[in-house]
Amino acid sequence: MRIDVLTLFPAMLDGFLSESMLGRAQEAALLEINVRNVRDWAVDKHRTTDDRPFGGGAGMVMRCEPVFAAIEAVQTPGCRRIYLPPDGAPFTAAKAEELSRQQHLVLLSGHYEGIDQRIRDTVIDEEISIGDYVLTNGTLAAAVVIDALARFIPGVLGEEKSLTHESFTRKLLDFPQYTRPAEYRGMSVPEVLLSGNHTAIEKWRTVEQERKTRQVRPDLLK
Ligand SMILES: C[S@@+](CC[C@H](N)C(=O)[O-])C[C@H]1O[C@@H](n2cnc3c(N)ncnc32)[C@H](O)[C@@H]1O
């Protein structure tokens, strides 16, 4: 799978993309990620990418020319061009899984007050928000989308089965996890986890998942 990220702040992704599972996924050619600086497509001598909003108001808006040129330079037939704004559709595990099956994604990060509406109207296929809050720019949002979808690409996680019990996979949150030592500062690991009885362990985990989901995210059970 190929992903092109269009941003004004490519350096924000340097460490993120080279570490851990994403770094290994690229080394194994499961994922190709290209980070492009939208400023490289600026058309004027000052290489500006933003201008004042028509109609007045605070802030600046990203201009059409560099963004259209950047998208047109990287897009391929059938690719999905995604803008990341706070007023997009909420990002979910189901969306991450769906995106992981695409051949090529273009992720556009905005800045300032956002981007010229004509970009959204013509060269964007989908808009995704990572939550009900406002970031200073969309680069971290692109990172969140890449990280979440990469986990669904076969081979990216060492152990495929680690996805099956995870939060949201079955509309349930995850169960509590423990590791050695079995006793730490007077706190013991639940007895059932040390029993070796796999049926009892599965049952305990399901009960814990339901308890946690009821307590923290009752909306998932509806
Ligand atoms: C300061 S925000 C623009 C906010 C815009 N004026 C509004 O109120 O909807 C600048 C950029 O950050 C990114 N961004 C901010 N919040 C985001 C969120 N919750 N999800 C995804 N991207 C976000 C978008 O790419 C946006 O263009």
Short mmCIF file of C-alpha atoms and ligand atoms in Angstrom, two decimals:
data_model
loop_
_atom_site.label_atom_id
_atom_site.label_comp_id
_atom_site.label_asym_id
_atom_site.label_seq_id
_atom_site.Cartn_x
_atom_site.Cartn_y
_atom_site.Cartn_z
CA MET A 1 0.00 0.00 0.00
CA ARG A 2 1.18 3.51 -0.80
CA ILE A 3 0.41 6.65 1.23
CA ASP A 4 1.35 10.21 0.28
CA VAL A 5 1.09 12.80 3.05
CA LEU A 6 0.83 16.43 1.92
CA THR A 7 1.80 18.79 4.73
CA LEU A 8 3.60 22.04 5.46
CA PHE A 9 5.48 20.33 8.31
CA PRO A 10 7.10 17.14 6.98
CA ALA A 11 9.65 17.04 9.81
CA MET A 12 6.83 16.39 12.30
CA LEU A 13 6.60 12.86 10.89
CA ASP A 14 10.32 11.99 10.80
CA GLY A 15 10.67 10.02 14.03
CA PHE A 16 7.11 8.76 13.99
CA LEU A 17 7.43 7.03 10.62
CA SER A 18 10.84 5.47 11.18
CA GLU A 19 10.16 3.94 14.63
CA SER A 20 8.68 0.65 15.70
CA MET A 21 6.06 -1.17 13.61
CA LEU A 22 5.67 1.53 10.96
CA GLY A 23 9.42 1.60 10.41
CA ARG A 24 9.50 -2.19 10.08
CA ALA A 25 6.44 -2.23 7.80
CA GLN A 26 8.21 0.11 5.39
CA GLU A 27 11.44 -1.89 5.54
CA ALA A 28 9.41 -5.00 4.71
CA ALA A 29 7.76 -3.14 1.80
CA LEU A 30 4.29 -3.68 3.27
CA LEU A 31 3.84 0.06 3.25
CA GLU A 32 5.35 2.90 1.22
CA ILE A 33 4.92 6.31 2.85
CA ASN A 34 5.98 9.51 1.09
CA VAL A 35 5.86 12.79 3.00
CA ARG A 36 5.67 15.82 0.71
CA ASN A 37 5.99 19.50 1.54
CA VAL A 38 3.11 21.45 -0.03
CA ARG A 39 5.42 24.48 -0.13
CA ASP A 40 7.39 22.77 -2.89
CA TRP A 41 4.43 23.51 -5.18
CA ALA A 42 4.11 27.20 -4.22
CA VAL A 43 3.91 29.39 -7.30
CA ASP A 44 5.13 32.84 -6.21
CA LYS A 45 8.67 33.98 -5.44
CA HIS A 46 8.02 34.06 -1.67
CA ARG A 47 6.71 30.48 -1.81
CA THR A 48 3.51 31.41 0.01
CA THR A 49 0.91 28.73 0.65
CA ASP A 50 -1.74 30.84 2.40
CA ASP A 51 -3.60 34.13 2.04
CA ARG A 52 -6.22 36.24 3.87
CA PRO A 53 -9.80 34.97 3.77
CA PHE A 54 -12.24 36.64 1.38
CA GLY A 55 -14.97 38.31 3.43
CA GLY A 56 -12.53 39.17 6.22
CA GLY A 57 -11.93 37.53 9.56
CA ALA A 58 -8.95 36.32 11.51
CA GLY A 59 -6.27 33.96 10.26
CA MET A 60 -5.13 32.72 6.89
CA VAL A 61 -6.42 30.13 4.45
CA MET A 62 -4.33 27.66 2.42
CA ARG A 63 -4.40 28.66 -1.24
CA CYS A 64 -5.67 26.62 -4.17
CA GLU A 65 -2.61 26.73 -6.43
CA PRO A 66 -0.02 24.81 -4.38
CA VAL A 67 -2.55 22.32 -2.99
CA PHE A 68 -4.12 21.51 -6.38
CA ALA A 69 -0.63 21.13 -7.88
CA ALA A 70 0.54 18.88 -5.02
CA ILE A 71 -2.49 16.60 -5.24
CA GLU A 72 -2.30 16.41 -9.03
CA ALA A 73 1.42 15.53 -8.82
CA VAL A 74 0.98 12.56 -6.49
CA GLN A 75 -2.47 11.17 -7.29
CA THR A 76 -2.86 7.92 -9.24
CA PRO A 77 -5.97 6.48 -10.93
CA GLY A 78 -8.33 5.11 -8.27
CA CYS A 79 -6.46 6.58 -5.31
CA ARG A 80 -8.45 7.96 -2.35
CA ARG A 81 -7.75 11.66 -1.65
CA ILE A 82 -8.51 12.47 1.97
CA TYR A 83 -8.53 15.86 3.71
CA LEU A 84 -8.22 15.89 7.51
CA PRO A 85 -10.40 18.65 9.01
CA PRO A 86 -12.10 18.88 12.43
CA ASP A 87 -15.48 18.95 10.67
CA GLY A 88 -14.95 15.67 8.80
CA ALA A 89 -16.63 12.32 9.50
CA PRO A 90 -15.41 10.79 12.80
CA PHE A 91 -12.48 8.37 12.43
CA THR A 92 -13.23 4.85 13.70
CA ALA A 93 -11.63 1.38 13.76
CA ALA A 94 -14.02 0.34 10.98
CA LYS A 95 -12.82 3.24 8.80
CA ALA A 96 -9.18 2.35 9.56
CA GLU A 97 -9.82 -1.22 8.42
CA GLU A 98 -11.56 -0.06 5.26
CA LEU A 99 -8.69 2.32 4.40
CA SER A 100 -6.13 -0.44 4.98
CA ARG A 101 -7.56 -2.23 1.93
CA GLN A 102 -6.89 0.69 -0.44
CA GLN A 103 -3.96 0.64 -2.88
CA HIS A 104 -3.09 4.33 -2.57
CA LEU A 105 -4.12 7.10 -0.18
CA VAL A 106 -3.33 10.82 -0.38
CA LEU A 107 -3.68 12.49 3.04
CA LEU A 108 -3.91 16.28 2.99
CA SER A 109 -3.10 18.17 6.19
CA GLY A 110 -4.42 21.71 6.53
CA HIS A 111 -3.02 24.60 8.55
CA TYR A 112 -4.08 28.12 9.60
CA GLU A 113 -7.87 28.43 9.26
CA GLY A 114 -8.01 25.45 6.92
CA ILE A 115 -8.01 25.23 3.13
CA ASP A 116 -9.85 26.99 0.29
CA GLN A 117 -13.28 25.38 -0.11
CA ARG A 118 -12.69 24.82 -3.84
CA ILE A 119 -10.05 22.23 -2.98
CA ARG A 120 -12.56 20.38 -0.82
CA ASP A 121 -15.20 20.60 -3.53
CA THR A 122 -13.15 19.17 -6.38
CA VAL A 123 -9.98 17.20 -5.56
CA ILE A 124 -10.95 15.64 -2.22
CA ASP A 125 -12.88 12.34 -2.09
CA GLU A 126 -13.41 12.09 1.65
CA GLU A 127 -12.97 14.12 4.85
CA ILE A 128 -12.01 12.57 8.18
CA SER A 129 -11.77 14.11 11.65
CA ILE A 130 -9.80 12.39 14.40
CA GLY A 131 -11.94 13.91 17.18
CA ASP A 132 -14.00 16.77 18.49
CA TYR A 133 -11.13 19.15 19.16
CA VAL A 134 -9.03 21.47 16.99
CA LEU A 135 -5.34 20.84 16.24
CA THR A 136 -3.02 23.54 14.92
CA ASN A 137 -2.47 21.50 11.74
CA GLY A 138 -3.47 18.14 10.30
CA THR A 139 -0.07 16.42 10.34
CA LEU A 140 -0.72 14.63 13.63
CA ALA A 141 -4.16 13.65 12.34
CA ALA A 142 -2.49 12.07 9.29
CA ALA A 143 -0.13 10.23 11.66
CA VAL A 144 -3.07 8.89 13.68
CA VAL A 145 -4.85 7.65 10.54
CA ILE A 146 -1.69 5.95 9.21
CA ASP A 147 -0.91 4.29 12.54
CA ALA A 148 -4.44 2.95 13.00
CA LEU A 149 -4.86 1.62 9.45
CA ALA A 150 -1.37 0.07 9.29
CA ARG A 151 -2.31 -2.33 12.08
CA PHE A 152 -4.91 -3.88 9.75
CA ILE A 153 -2.41 -4.56 6.94
CA PRO A 154 -1.53 -8.27 7.04
CA GLY A 155 2.00 -8.75 8.37
CA VAL A 156 2.37 -5.36 10.08
CA LEU A 157 1.56 -6.69 13.55
CA GLY A 158 3.83 -9.55 14.54
CA GLU A 159 0.91 -11.62 15.81
CA GLU A 160 -2.25 -11.31 13.68
CA LYS A 161 -4.45 -12.67 16.43
CA SER A 162 -3.61 -9.73 18.66
CA LEU A 163 -6.28 -7.79 16.73
CA THR A 164 -9.17 -10.08 17.58
CA HIS A 165 -9.67 -9.08 21.20
CA GLU A 166 -8.81 -5.45 20.86
CA SER A 167 -10.93 -2.49 21.87
CA PHE A 168 -13.63 -1.76 19.26
CA THR A 169 -13.04 -4.96 17.23
CA ARG A 170 -16.28 -6.48 18.56
CA LYS A 171 -17.84 -3.25 19.86
CA LEU A 172 -16.24 -4.03 23.21
CA LEU A 173 -13.29 -2.44 24.97
CA ASP A 174 -10.25 -4.52 25.87
CA PHE A 175 -9.85 -6.59 29.06
CA PRO A 176 -7.16 -5.81 31.70
CA GLN A 177 -3.68 -7.18 31.00
CA TYR A 178 -1.04 -8.27 33.52
CA THR A 179 2.54 -9.51 33.27
CA ARG A 180 5.24 -10.68 35.68
CA PRO A 181 5.68 -10.42 38.62
CA ALA A 182 2.43 -12.05 39.82
CA GLU A 183 2.66 -10.05 43.04
CA TYR A 184 3.83 -6.40 43.09
CA ARG A 185 3.65 -4.04 46.06
CA GLY A 186 0.92 -6.14 47.62
CA MET A 187 -1.15 -6.22 44.40
CA SER A 188 -1.90 -9.67 43.00
CA VAL A 189 -2.79 -10.73 39.50
CA PRO A 190 -6.36 -12.20 39.33
CA GLU A 191 -6.12 -15.87 40.29
CA VAL A 192 -7.90 -17.10 37.17
CA LEU A 193 -5.11 -15.81 34.90
CA LEU A 194 -2.61 -18.07 36.70
CA SER A 195 -4.90 -21.11 36.60
CA GLY A 196 -4.01 -22.37 33.12
CA ASN A 197 -7.76 -22.96 32.58
CA HIS A 198 -8.28 -21.38 29.15
CA THR A 199 -12.07 -21.62 29.20
CA ALA A 200 -12.21 -19.85 32.56
CA ILE A 201 -9.73 -17.22 31.35
CA GLU A 202 -11.78 -16.52 28.19
CA LYS A 203 -14.95 -16.21 30.29
CA TRP A 204 -13.26 -13.83 32.77
CA ARG A 205 -11.94 -11.68 29.92
CA THR A 206 -15.35 -11.41 28.27
CA VAL A 207 -16.97 -10.42 31.58
CA GLU A 208 -14.25 -7.78 32.09
CA GLN A 209 -14.73 -6.45 28.55
CA GLU A 210 -18.47 -6.06 29.09
CA ARG A 211 -17.97 -4.47 32.51
CA LYS A 212 -15.47 -1.92 31.18
CA THR A 213 -17.58 -1.10 28.12
CA ARG A 214 -20.73 -0.60 30.25
CA GLN A 215 -18.78 1.67 32.57
CA VAL A 216 -16.84 3.79 30.06
CA ARG A 217 -18.60 3.50 26.67
CA PRO A 218 -22.20 2.32 27.15
CA ASP A 219 -22.98 3.74 23.68
CA LEU A 220 -21.02 0.84 22.10
CA LEU A 221 -23.42 -1.73 23.58
CA LYS A 222 -26.53 -0.18 22.01
C1 LIG B 1 -6.70 25.23 13.17
S1 LIG B 1 -7.31 23.89 12.17
C2 LIG B 1 -8.58 24.68 11.24
C3 LIG B 1 -9.84 24.75 12.01
C4 LIG B 1 -11.03 25.31 11.24
N1 LIG B 1 -10.94 26.73 11.18
C5 LIG B 1 -12.30 24.89 11.94
O1 LIG B 1 -12.67 25.52 12.91
O2 LIG B 1 -12.88 23.86 11.53
C6 LIG B 1 -6.02 23.70 11.03
C7 LIG B 1 -5.92 22.32 10.41
O3 LIG B 1 -5.70 21.34 11.42
C8 LIG B 1 -6.24 20.11 11.03
N2 LIG B 1 -7.11 19.63 12.11
C9 LIG B 1 -7.48 20.33 13.19
N3 LIG B 1 -8.28 19.62 13.98
C10 LIG B 1 -8.42 18.41 13.40
C11 LIG B 1 -9.15 17.23 13.76
N4 LIG B 1 -9.88 17.16 14.86
N5 LIG B 1 -9.06 16.16 12.92
C12 LIG B 1 -8.34 16.22 11.80
N6 LIG B 1 -7.63 17.32 11.42
C13 LIG B 1 -7.67 18.40 12.20
C14 LIG B 1 -6.98 20.31 9.71
O4 LIG B 1 -6.18 19.78 8.66
C15 LIG B 1 -7.11 21.84 9.63
O5 LIG B 1 -7.11 22.31 8.31
#
